Coordinates of C-alpha atoms and ligand atoms in Angstrom, one line a residue:
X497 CA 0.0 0.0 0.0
X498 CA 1.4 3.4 -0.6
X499 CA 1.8 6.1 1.9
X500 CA -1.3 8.2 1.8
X501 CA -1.9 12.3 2.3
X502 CA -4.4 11.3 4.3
X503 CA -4.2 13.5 7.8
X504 CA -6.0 13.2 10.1
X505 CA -6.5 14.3 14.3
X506 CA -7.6 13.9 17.6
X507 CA -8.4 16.7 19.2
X508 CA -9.8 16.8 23.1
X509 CA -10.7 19.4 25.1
X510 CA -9.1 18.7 28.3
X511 CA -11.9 19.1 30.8
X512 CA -12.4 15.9 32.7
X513 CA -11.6 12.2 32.5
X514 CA -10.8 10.6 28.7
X515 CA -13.9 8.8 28.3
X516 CA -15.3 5.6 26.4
X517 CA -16.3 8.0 23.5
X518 CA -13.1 10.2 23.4
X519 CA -11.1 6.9 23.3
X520 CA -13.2 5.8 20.4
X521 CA -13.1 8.8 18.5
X522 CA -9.3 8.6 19.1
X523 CA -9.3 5.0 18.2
X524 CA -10.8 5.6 14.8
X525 CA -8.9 8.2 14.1
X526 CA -5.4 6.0 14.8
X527 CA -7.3 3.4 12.5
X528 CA -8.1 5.3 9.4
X529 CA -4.5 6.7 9.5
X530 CA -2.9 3.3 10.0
X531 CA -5.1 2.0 7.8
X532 CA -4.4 4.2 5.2
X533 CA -1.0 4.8 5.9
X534 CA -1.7 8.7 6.6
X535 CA -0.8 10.8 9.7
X536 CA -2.6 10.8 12.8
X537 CA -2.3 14.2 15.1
X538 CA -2.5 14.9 18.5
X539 CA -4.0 18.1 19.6
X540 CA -5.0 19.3 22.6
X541 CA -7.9 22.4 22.6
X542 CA -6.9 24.0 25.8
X543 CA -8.1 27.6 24.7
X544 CA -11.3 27.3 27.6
X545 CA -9.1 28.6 30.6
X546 CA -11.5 28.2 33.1
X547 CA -12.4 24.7 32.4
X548 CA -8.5 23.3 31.0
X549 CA -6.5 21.8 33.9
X550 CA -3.3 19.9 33.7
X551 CA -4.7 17.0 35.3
X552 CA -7.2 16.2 32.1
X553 CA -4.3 17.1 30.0
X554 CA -2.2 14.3 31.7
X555 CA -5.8 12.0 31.6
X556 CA -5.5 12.2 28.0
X557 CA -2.2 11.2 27.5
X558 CA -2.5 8.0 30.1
X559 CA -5.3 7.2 28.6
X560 CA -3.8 7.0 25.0
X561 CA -1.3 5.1 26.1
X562 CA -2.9 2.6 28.3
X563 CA -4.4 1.7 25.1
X564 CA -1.3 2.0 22.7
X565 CA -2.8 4.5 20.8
X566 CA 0.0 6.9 19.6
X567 CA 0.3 9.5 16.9
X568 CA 2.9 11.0 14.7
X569 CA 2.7 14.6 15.0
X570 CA 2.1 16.7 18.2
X571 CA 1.1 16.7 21.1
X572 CA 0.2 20.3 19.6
X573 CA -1.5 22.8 22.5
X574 CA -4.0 25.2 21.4
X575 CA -2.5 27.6 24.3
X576 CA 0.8 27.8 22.6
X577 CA -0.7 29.0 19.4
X578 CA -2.7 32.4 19.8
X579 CA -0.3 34.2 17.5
X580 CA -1.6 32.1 15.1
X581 CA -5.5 33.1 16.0
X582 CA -4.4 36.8 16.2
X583 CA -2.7 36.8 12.9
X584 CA -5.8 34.8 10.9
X585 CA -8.0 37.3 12.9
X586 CA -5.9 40.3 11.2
X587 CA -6.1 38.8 8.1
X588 CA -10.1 38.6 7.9
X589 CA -10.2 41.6 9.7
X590 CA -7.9 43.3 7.1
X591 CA -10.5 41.7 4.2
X592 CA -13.2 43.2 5.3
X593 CA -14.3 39.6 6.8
X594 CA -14.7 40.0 10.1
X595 CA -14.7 43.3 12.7
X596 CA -14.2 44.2 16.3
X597 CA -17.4 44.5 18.1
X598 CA -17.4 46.5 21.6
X599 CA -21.3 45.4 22.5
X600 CA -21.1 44.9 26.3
X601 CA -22.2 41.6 27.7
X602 CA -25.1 43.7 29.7
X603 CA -26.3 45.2 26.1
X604 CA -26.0 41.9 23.9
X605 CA -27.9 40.0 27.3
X606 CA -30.5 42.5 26.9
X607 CA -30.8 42.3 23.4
X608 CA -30.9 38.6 23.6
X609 CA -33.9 39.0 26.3
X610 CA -35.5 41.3 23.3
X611 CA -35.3 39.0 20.8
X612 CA -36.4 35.9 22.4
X613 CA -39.8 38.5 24.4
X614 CA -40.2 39.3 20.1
X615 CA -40.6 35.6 19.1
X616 CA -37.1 36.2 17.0
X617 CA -34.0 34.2 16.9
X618 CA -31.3 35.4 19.3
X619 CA -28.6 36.0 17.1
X620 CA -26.3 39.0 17.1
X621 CA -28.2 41.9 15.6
X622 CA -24.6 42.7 13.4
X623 CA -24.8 46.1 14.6
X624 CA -20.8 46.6 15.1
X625 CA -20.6 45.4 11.5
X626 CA -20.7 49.3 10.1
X627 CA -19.0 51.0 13.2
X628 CA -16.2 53.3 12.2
X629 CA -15.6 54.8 15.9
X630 CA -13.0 53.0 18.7
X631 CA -14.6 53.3 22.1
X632 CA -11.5 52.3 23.4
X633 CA -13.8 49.5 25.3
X634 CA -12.9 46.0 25.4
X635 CA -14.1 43.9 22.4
X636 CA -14.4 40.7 20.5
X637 CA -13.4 40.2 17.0
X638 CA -16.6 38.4 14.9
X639 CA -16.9 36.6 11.7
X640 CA -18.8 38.5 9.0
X641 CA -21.3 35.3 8.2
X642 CA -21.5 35.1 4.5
X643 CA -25.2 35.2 3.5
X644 CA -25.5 32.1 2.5
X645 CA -28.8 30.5 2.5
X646 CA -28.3 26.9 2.6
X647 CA -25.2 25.0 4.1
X648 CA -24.5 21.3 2.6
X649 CA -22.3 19.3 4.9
X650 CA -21.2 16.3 2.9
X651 CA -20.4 13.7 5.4
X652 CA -19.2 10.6 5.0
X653 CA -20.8 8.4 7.5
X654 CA -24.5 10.4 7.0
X655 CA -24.7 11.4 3.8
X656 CA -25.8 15.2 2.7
X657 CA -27.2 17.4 5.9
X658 CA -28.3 20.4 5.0
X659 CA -28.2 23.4 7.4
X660 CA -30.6 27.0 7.3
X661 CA -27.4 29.2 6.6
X662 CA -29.6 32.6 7.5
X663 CA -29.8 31.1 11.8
X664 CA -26.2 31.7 11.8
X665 CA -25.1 34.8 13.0
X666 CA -21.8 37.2 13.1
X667 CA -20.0 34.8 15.8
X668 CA -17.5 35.7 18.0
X669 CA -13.7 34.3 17.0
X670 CA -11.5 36.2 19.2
X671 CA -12.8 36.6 22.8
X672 CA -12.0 39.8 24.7
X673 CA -8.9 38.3 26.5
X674 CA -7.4 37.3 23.3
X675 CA -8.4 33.8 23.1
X676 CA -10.1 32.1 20.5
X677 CA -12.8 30.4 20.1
X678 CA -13.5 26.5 19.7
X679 CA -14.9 27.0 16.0
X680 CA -12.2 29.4 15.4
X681 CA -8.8 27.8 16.8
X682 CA -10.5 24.3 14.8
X683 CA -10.3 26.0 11.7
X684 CA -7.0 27.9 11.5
X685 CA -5.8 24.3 12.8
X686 CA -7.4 22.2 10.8
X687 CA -5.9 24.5 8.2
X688 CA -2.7 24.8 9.5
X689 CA -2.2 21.3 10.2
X690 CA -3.2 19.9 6.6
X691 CA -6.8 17.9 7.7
X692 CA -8.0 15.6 5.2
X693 CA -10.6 13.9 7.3
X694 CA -12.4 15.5 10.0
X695 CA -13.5 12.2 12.3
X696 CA -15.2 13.2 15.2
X697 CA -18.6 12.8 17.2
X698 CA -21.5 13.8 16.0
X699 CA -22.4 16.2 19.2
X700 CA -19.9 18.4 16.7
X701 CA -22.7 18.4 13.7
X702 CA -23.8 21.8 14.4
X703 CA -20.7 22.8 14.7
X704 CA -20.1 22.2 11.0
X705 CA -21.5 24.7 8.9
X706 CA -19.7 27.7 10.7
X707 CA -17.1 25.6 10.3
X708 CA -17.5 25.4 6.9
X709 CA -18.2 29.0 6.1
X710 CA -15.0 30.1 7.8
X711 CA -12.7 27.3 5.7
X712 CA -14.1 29.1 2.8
X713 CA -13.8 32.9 3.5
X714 CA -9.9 31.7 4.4
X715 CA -9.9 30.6 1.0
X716 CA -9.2 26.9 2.0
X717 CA -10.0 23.5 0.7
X718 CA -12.7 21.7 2.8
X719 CA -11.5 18.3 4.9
X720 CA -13.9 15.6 4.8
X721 CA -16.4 15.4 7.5
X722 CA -17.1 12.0 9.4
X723 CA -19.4 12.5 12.8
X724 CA -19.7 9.3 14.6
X725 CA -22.7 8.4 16.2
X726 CA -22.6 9.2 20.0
X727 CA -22.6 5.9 22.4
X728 CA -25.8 5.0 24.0
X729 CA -26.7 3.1 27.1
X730 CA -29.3 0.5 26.9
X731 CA -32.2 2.6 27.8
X732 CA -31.0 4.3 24.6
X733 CA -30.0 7.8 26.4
X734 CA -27.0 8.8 26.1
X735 CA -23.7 7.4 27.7
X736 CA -23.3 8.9 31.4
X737 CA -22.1 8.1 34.7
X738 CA -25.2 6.5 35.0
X739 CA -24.5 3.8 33.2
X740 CA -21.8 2.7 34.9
X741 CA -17.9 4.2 34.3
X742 CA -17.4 6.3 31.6
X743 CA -13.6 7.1 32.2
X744 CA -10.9 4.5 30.3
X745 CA -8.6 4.5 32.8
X746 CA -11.3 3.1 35.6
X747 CA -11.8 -0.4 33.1
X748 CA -7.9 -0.4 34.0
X749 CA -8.6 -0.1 37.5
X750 CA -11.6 -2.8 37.1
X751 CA -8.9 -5.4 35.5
X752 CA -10.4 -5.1 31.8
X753 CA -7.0 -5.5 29.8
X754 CA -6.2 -2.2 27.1
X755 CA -6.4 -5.0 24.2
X756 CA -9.8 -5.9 24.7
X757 CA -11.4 -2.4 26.0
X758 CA -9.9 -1.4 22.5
X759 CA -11.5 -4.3 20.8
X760 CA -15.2 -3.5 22.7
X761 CA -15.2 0.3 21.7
X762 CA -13.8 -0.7 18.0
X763 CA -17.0 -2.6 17.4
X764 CA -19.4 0.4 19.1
X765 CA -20.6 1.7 15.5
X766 CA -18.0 -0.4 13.3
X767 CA -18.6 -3.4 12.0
X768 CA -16.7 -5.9 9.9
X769 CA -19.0 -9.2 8.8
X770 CA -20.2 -10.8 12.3
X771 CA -16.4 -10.7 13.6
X772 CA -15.9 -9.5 17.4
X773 CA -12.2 -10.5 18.4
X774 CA -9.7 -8.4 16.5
X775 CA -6.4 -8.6 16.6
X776 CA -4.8 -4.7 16.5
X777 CA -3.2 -5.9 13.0
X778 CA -6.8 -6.9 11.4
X779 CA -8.6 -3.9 12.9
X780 CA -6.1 -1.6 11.0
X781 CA -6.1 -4.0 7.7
X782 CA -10.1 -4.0 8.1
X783 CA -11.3 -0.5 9.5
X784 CA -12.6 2.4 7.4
X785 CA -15.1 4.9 7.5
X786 CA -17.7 2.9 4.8
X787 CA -18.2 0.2 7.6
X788 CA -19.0 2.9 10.3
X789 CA -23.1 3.4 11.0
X790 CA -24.9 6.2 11.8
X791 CA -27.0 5.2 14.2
X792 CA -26.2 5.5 17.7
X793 CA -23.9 2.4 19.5
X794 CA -25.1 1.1 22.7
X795 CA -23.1 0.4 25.2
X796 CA -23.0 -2.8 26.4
X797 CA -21.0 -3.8 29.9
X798 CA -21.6 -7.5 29.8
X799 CA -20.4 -7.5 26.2
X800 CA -17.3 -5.9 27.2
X801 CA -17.0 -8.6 30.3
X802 CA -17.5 -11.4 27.7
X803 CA -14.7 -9.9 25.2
X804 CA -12.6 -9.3 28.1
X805 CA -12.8 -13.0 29.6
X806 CA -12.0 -13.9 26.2
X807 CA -8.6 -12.1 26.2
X808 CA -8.1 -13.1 29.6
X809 CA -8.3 -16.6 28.5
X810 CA -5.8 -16.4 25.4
X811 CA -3.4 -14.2 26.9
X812 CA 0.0 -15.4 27.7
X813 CA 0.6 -16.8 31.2
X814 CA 3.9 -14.9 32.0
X815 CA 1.8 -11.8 30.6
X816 CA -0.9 -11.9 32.9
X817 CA 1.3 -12.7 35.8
X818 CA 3.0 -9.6 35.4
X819 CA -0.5 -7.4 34.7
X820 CA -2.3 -9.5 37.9
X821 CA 0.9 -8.1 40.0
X822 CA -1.0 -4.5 40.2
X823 CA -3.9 -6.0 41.6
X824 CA -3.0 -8.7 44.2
X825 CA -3.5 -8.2 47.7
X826 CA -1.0 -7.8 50.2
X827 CA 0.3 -10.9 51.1
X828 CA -0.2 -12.2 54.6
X829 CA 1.4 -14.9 55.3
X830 CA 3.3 -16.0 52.1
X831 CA 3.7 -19.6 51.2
X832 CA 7.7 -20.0 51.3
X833 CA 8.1 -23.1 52.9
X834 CA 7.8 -25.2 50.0
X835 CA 10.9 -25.8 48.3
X836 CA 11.6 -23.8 45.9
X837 CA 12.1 -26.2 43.1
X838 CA 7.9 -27.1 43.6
X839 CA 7.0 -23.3 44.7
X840 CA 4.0 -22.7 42.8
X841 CA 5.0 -19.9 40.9
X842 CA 2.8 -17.0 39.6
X843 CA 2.7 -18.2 35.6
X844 CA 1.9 -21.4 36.5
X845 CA -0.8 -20.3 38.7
X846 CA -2.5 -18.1 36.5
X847 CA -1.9 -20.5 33.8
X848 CA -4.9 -22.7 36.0
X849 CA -6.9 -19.8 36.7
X850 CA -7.5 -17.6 33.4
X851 CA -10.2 -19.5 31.5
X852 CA -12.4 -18.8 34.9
X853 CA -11.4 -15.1 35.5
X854 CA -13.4 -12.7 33.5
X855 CA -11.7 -9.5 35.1
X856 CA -7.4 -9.4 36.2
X857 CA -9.4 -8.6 39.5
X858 CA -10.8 -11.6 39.3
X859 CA -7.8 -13.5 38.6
X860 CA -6.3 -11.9 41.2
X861 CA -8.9 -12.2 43.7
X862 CA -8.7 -16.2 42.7
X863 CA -5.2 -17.2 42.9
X864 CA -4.9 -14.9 45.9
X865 CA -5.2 -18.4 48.2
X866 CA -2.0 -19.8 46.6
X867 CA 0.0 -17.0 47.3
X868 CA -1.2 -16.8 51.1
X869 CA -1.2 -19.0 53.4
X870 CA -3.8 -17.4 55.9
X871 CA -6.7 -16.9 53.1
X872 CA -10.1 -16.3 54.1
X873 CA -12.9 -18.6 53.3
X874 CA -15.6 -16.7 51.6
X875 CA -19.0 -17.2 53.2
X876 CA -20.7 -19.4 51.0
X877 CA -17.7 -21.9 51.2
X878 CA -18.2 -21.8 55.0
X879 CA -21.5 -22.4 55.5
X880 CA -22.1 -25.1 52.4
X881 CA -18.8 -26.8 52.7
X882 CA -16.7 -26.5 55.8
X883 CA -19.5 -28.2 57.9
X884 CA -19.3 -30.8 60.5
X885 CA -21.0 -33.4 57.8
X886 CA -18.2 -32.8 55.6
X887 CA -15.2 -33.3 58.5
X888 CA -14.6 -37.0 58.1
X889 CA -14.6 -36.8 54.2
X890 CA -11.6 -34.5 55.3
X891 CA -10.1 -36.5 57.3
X892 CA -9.6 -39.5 55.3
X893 CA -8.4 -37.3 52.7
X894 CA -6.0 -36.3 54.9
X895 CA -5.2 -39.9 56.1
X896 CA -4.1 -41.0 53.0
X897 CA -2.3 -37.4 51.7
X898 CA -0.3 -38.1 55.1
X899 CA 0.5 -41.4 53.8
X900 CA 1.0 -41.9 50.5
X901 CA 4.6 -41.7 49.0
X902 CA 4.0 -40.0 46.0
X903 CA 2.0 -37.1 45.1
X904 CA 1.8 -37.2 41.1
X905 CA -1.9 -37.1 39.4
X906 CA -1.8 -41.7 39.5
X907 CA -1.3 -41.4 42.9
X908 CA -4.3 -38.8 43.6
X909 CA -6.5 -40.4 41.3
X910 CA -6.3 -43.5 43.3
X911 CA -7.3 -41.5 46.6
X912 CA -9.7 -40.2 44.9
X913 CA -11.0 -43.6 43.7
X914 CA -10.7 -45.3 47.1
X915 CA -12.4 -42.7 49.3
X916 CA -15.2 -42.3 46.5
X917 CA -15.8 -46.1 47.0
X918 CA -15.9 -46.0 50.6
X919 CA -18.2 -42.8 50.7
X920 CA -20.2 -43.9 47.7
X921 CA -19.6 -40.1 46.0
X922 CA -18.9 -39.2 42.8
X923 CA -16.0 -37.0 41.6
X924 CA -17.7 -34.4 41.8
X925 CA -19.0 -34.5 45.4
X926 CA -15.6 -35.4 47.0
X927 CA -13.8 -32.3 45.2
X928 CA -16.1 -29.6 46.3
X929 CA -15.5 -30.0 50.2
X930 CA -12.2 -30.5 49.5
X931 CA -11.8 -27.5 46.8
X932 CA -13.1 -25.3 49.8
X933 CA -10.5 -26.9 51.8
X934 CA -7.9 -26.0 49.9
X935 CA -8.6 -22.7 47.9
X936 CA -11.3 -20.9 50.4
X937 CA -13.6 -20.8 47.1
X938 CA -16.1 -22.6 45.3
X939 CA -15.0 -22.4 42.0
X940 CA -11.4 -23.6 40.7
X941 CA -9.7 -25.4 38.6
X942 CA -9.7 -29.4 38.1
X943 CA -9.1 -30.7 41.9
X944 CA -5.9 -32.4 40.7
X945 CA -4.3 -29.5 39.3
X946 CA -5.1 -27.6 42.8
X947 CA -3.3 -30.0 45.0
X948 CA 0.0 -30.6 42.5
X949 CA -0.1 -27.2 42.1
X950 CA -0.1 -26.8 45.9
X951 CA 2.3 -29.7 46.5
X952 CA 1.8 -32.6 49.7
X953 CA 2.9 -30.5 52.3
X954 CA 0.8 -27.5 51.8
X955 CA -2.0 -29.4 51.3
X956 CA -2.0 -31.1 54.1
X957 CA -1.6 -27.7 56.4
X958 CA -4.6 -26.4 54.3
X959 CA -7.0 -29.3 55.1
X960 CA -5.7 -29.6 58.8
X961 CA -6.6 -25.4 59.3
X962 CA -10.1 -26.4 57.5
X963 CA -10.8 -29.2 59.6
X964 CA -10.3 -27.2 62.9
X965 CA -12.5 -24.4 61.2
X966 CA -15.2 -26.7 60.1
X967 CA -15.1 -28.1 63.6
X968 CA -15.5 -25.0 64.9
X969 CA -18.4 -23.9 63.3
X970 CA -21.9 -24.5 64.6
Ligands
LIG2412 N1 -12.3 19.8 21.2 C1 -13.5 19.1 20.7 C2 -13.9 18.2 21.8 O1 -13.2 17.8 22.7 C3 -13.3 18.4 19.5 C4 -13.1 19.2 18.3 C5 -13.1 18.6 17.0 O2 -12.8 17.3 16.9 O3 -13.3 19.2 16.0 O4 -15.1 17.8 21.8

């Protein structure tokens, strides 16, 4: 494939967390430029003072990079450009394209108040547009709106939209403290910065056909517009706190894994034939805007579980031991007796355990027991399993652990067959007491694999400690 022109950014407004959308829109934007071979840009709109802080800023870029999404050009600030906005400003001013307006906030309030009491639109009256005089007051610098009475935006993802050019009004471009504003400092960017392909939500629609009137009074080419449809929660509103977390980097804290949160928010509006697990490689080779819907995407948390399990499960062992190190417990009591040549170690472990986890929390919450001696039995495993009924099951168990000479999966199986005779229980039956025993949990792996993981002598405390417990329970 040959190297494209194609250019294309993120561009956040750093007020708050990065959230499932931002991430997405991010995410599609890295895809159609890897896809395409083009250039993906990074650039942060910091021109809101009041709402900017270095925090989001820093949000934004752990985000990003929690989910290896990186770009080629920038991180650009919008802060660091307002020479830039100044000197565009000039330039329309000195065209005859836009003019300095001194209306106080009081009068244009008032005028507002007027408008809206009339049953009119409240839109700037233009009456600065003619003013020869210099108050001396403060003022804003406004875009002479073109008359134009109809506005096509050609999008890509929904087709024609058509916008009433005559409800726009002279907008402001440069605030009173010098700062620009959003649809301004987009422009002279998007200018600036080469944009082939605009690719962001559709909250930005309206945006648009200011947008595009300004491209063309700076006598620029139009980029292509894309707005993605906003993500939805089930009840089809859309996405907020309500519906659970909205911020990427609390899936991290959660134990999702970056590959498949990427994967989940891929699929939210972009399809490719009934696929849902994509490697990174296939959703670059596979992703464009032609596969991207316009209706809205809903969110879906038990989707995301699913997909997440899933990676979970094919991950690589020694992988997953080092990402389950974050969330693993403080260790009590740790199991370091065991010689160190049969020392369950942490690969291994998790190796058992991450087809049942669904969450690194999970998994770490599951092969917490192997790492600790002093686990806790959780509530349900005491009262269902480490009862007095279940003490000489136990105990023969015990007997013959104590007393056998070998402790390979033969051996086991053969304690396992006797004592099933002798109690007349199935598989089944004998491993669940014995799996609370052992791990404190219901749910584990295959009973074998538990106590060779485990090794005699561990075992042996472990089913000694539940004994005593189970004894002492009425
Ligand atoms: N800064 C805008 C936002 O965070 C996006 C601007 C754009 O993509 O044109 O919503």
């Amino acid at each position: 494939m040959t190297v494209s022109d194609f250019r294309v950014r993120f561009a956040p407004s750093p007020t708050g967390h990065l959230h499932l959308g931002g991430a997405r829109t991010a995410l599609f934007n890295f895809l159609f430029a890897r896809h395409h071979k083009g250039t993906f840009i990074l650039r942060i709109e910091d021109t809101d003072r009041e709402r900017s802080t270095q925090d989001s800023i820093q949000a934004i870029f752990d985000g990003l990079e929690w989910l290896s999404i990186d770009w080629d050009e920038g991180p650009f600030f919008q802060s660091k450009r307002l020479g830039m906005y100044q000197n565009t400003a000039d330039r329309l001013l000195a065209e005859g394209k836009a003019y300095r307006c001194f209306c106080s906030p009081e009068d244009l309030e008032l005028r507002r108040q007027e408008a809206v009491a009339k049953g009119q639109p409240p839109k700037y009256d233009g009456r600065c547009r003619t003013r020869t005089d210099n108050p001396g007051s403060p003022f804003v610098i406004r875009f002479k709106n073109p008359d134009t009475p109809e506005i096509v935006v050609s999008d890509l993802i929904r087709g024609n939209m058509r916008f009433n050019g005559n409800l726009l009004d002279d907008w402001v471009i440069i605030r009173s403290d010098g700062f620009p504003t959003y649809n301004f400092a987009v422009v002279v960017d998007d200018i600036d910065m080469k944009i082939t392909h605009v690719i962001r939500g559709d909250d930005h629609i309206n945006n648009t056909p200011r947008q595009i009137t300004l491209f063309d009074a700076l006598g620029a080419p139009l980029p292509r517009f894309a707005h993605i449809p906003m993500i939805h929660g089930a009840d089809r509103a859309k996405l907020s706190k309500r519906h659970g977390a909205t911020s990427v980097m609390a899936y991290r804290d959660m134990g999702y894994l970056p590959e498949a949160l990427v994967n989940y928010i891929a699929r939210l509006g972009w399809s490719h034939k009934d696929q849902e697990i994509f490697s990174r490689q296939e959703l670059i080779d596979y992703f464009d805007l032609d596969k991207v819907g316009s209706s809205p995407a809903i969110f879906n948390p038990e989707k995301l579980l699913w997909l997440n399990a899933q990676y979970i499960r094919n991950a690589p062992s020694q992988d997953l031991a080092e990402r389950v190190k974050f969330f693993l417990k403080p260790v009590n009591n740790p199991i370091d007796y065991i010689p160190p040549d049969t020392r369950p170690d942490l690969p291994r472990i998790v190796e058992e355990w991450k087809s049942r986890s669904r969450t690194l929390l999970e998994l770490a919450d599951a092969i917490h027991p192997f790492l600790d001696q002093e686990f806790t039995f959780s509530p349900e495993v005491l009262s269902k399993q480490l009862t007095q009924d279940n003490i000489p099951l136990l105990q023969a168990f015990l007997d013959q652990f104590e007393h056998t000479a070998e402790w390979n999966k033969p051996s086991l199986e053969h304690i396992f067959h006797q004592t099933g005779t002798r109690f007349e229980l199935k598989l089944s039956q004998l491993a669940q007491p014995l799996r609370a025993a052992l791990t404190g949990q219901h749910i584990s792996p295959g009973i074998y694999d538990v106590l060779l993981l485990l090794g005699s002598r561990e075992s042996i405390r472990r089913i000694k400690r539940a004994i005593l417990i189970a004894g002492g329970q009425t």
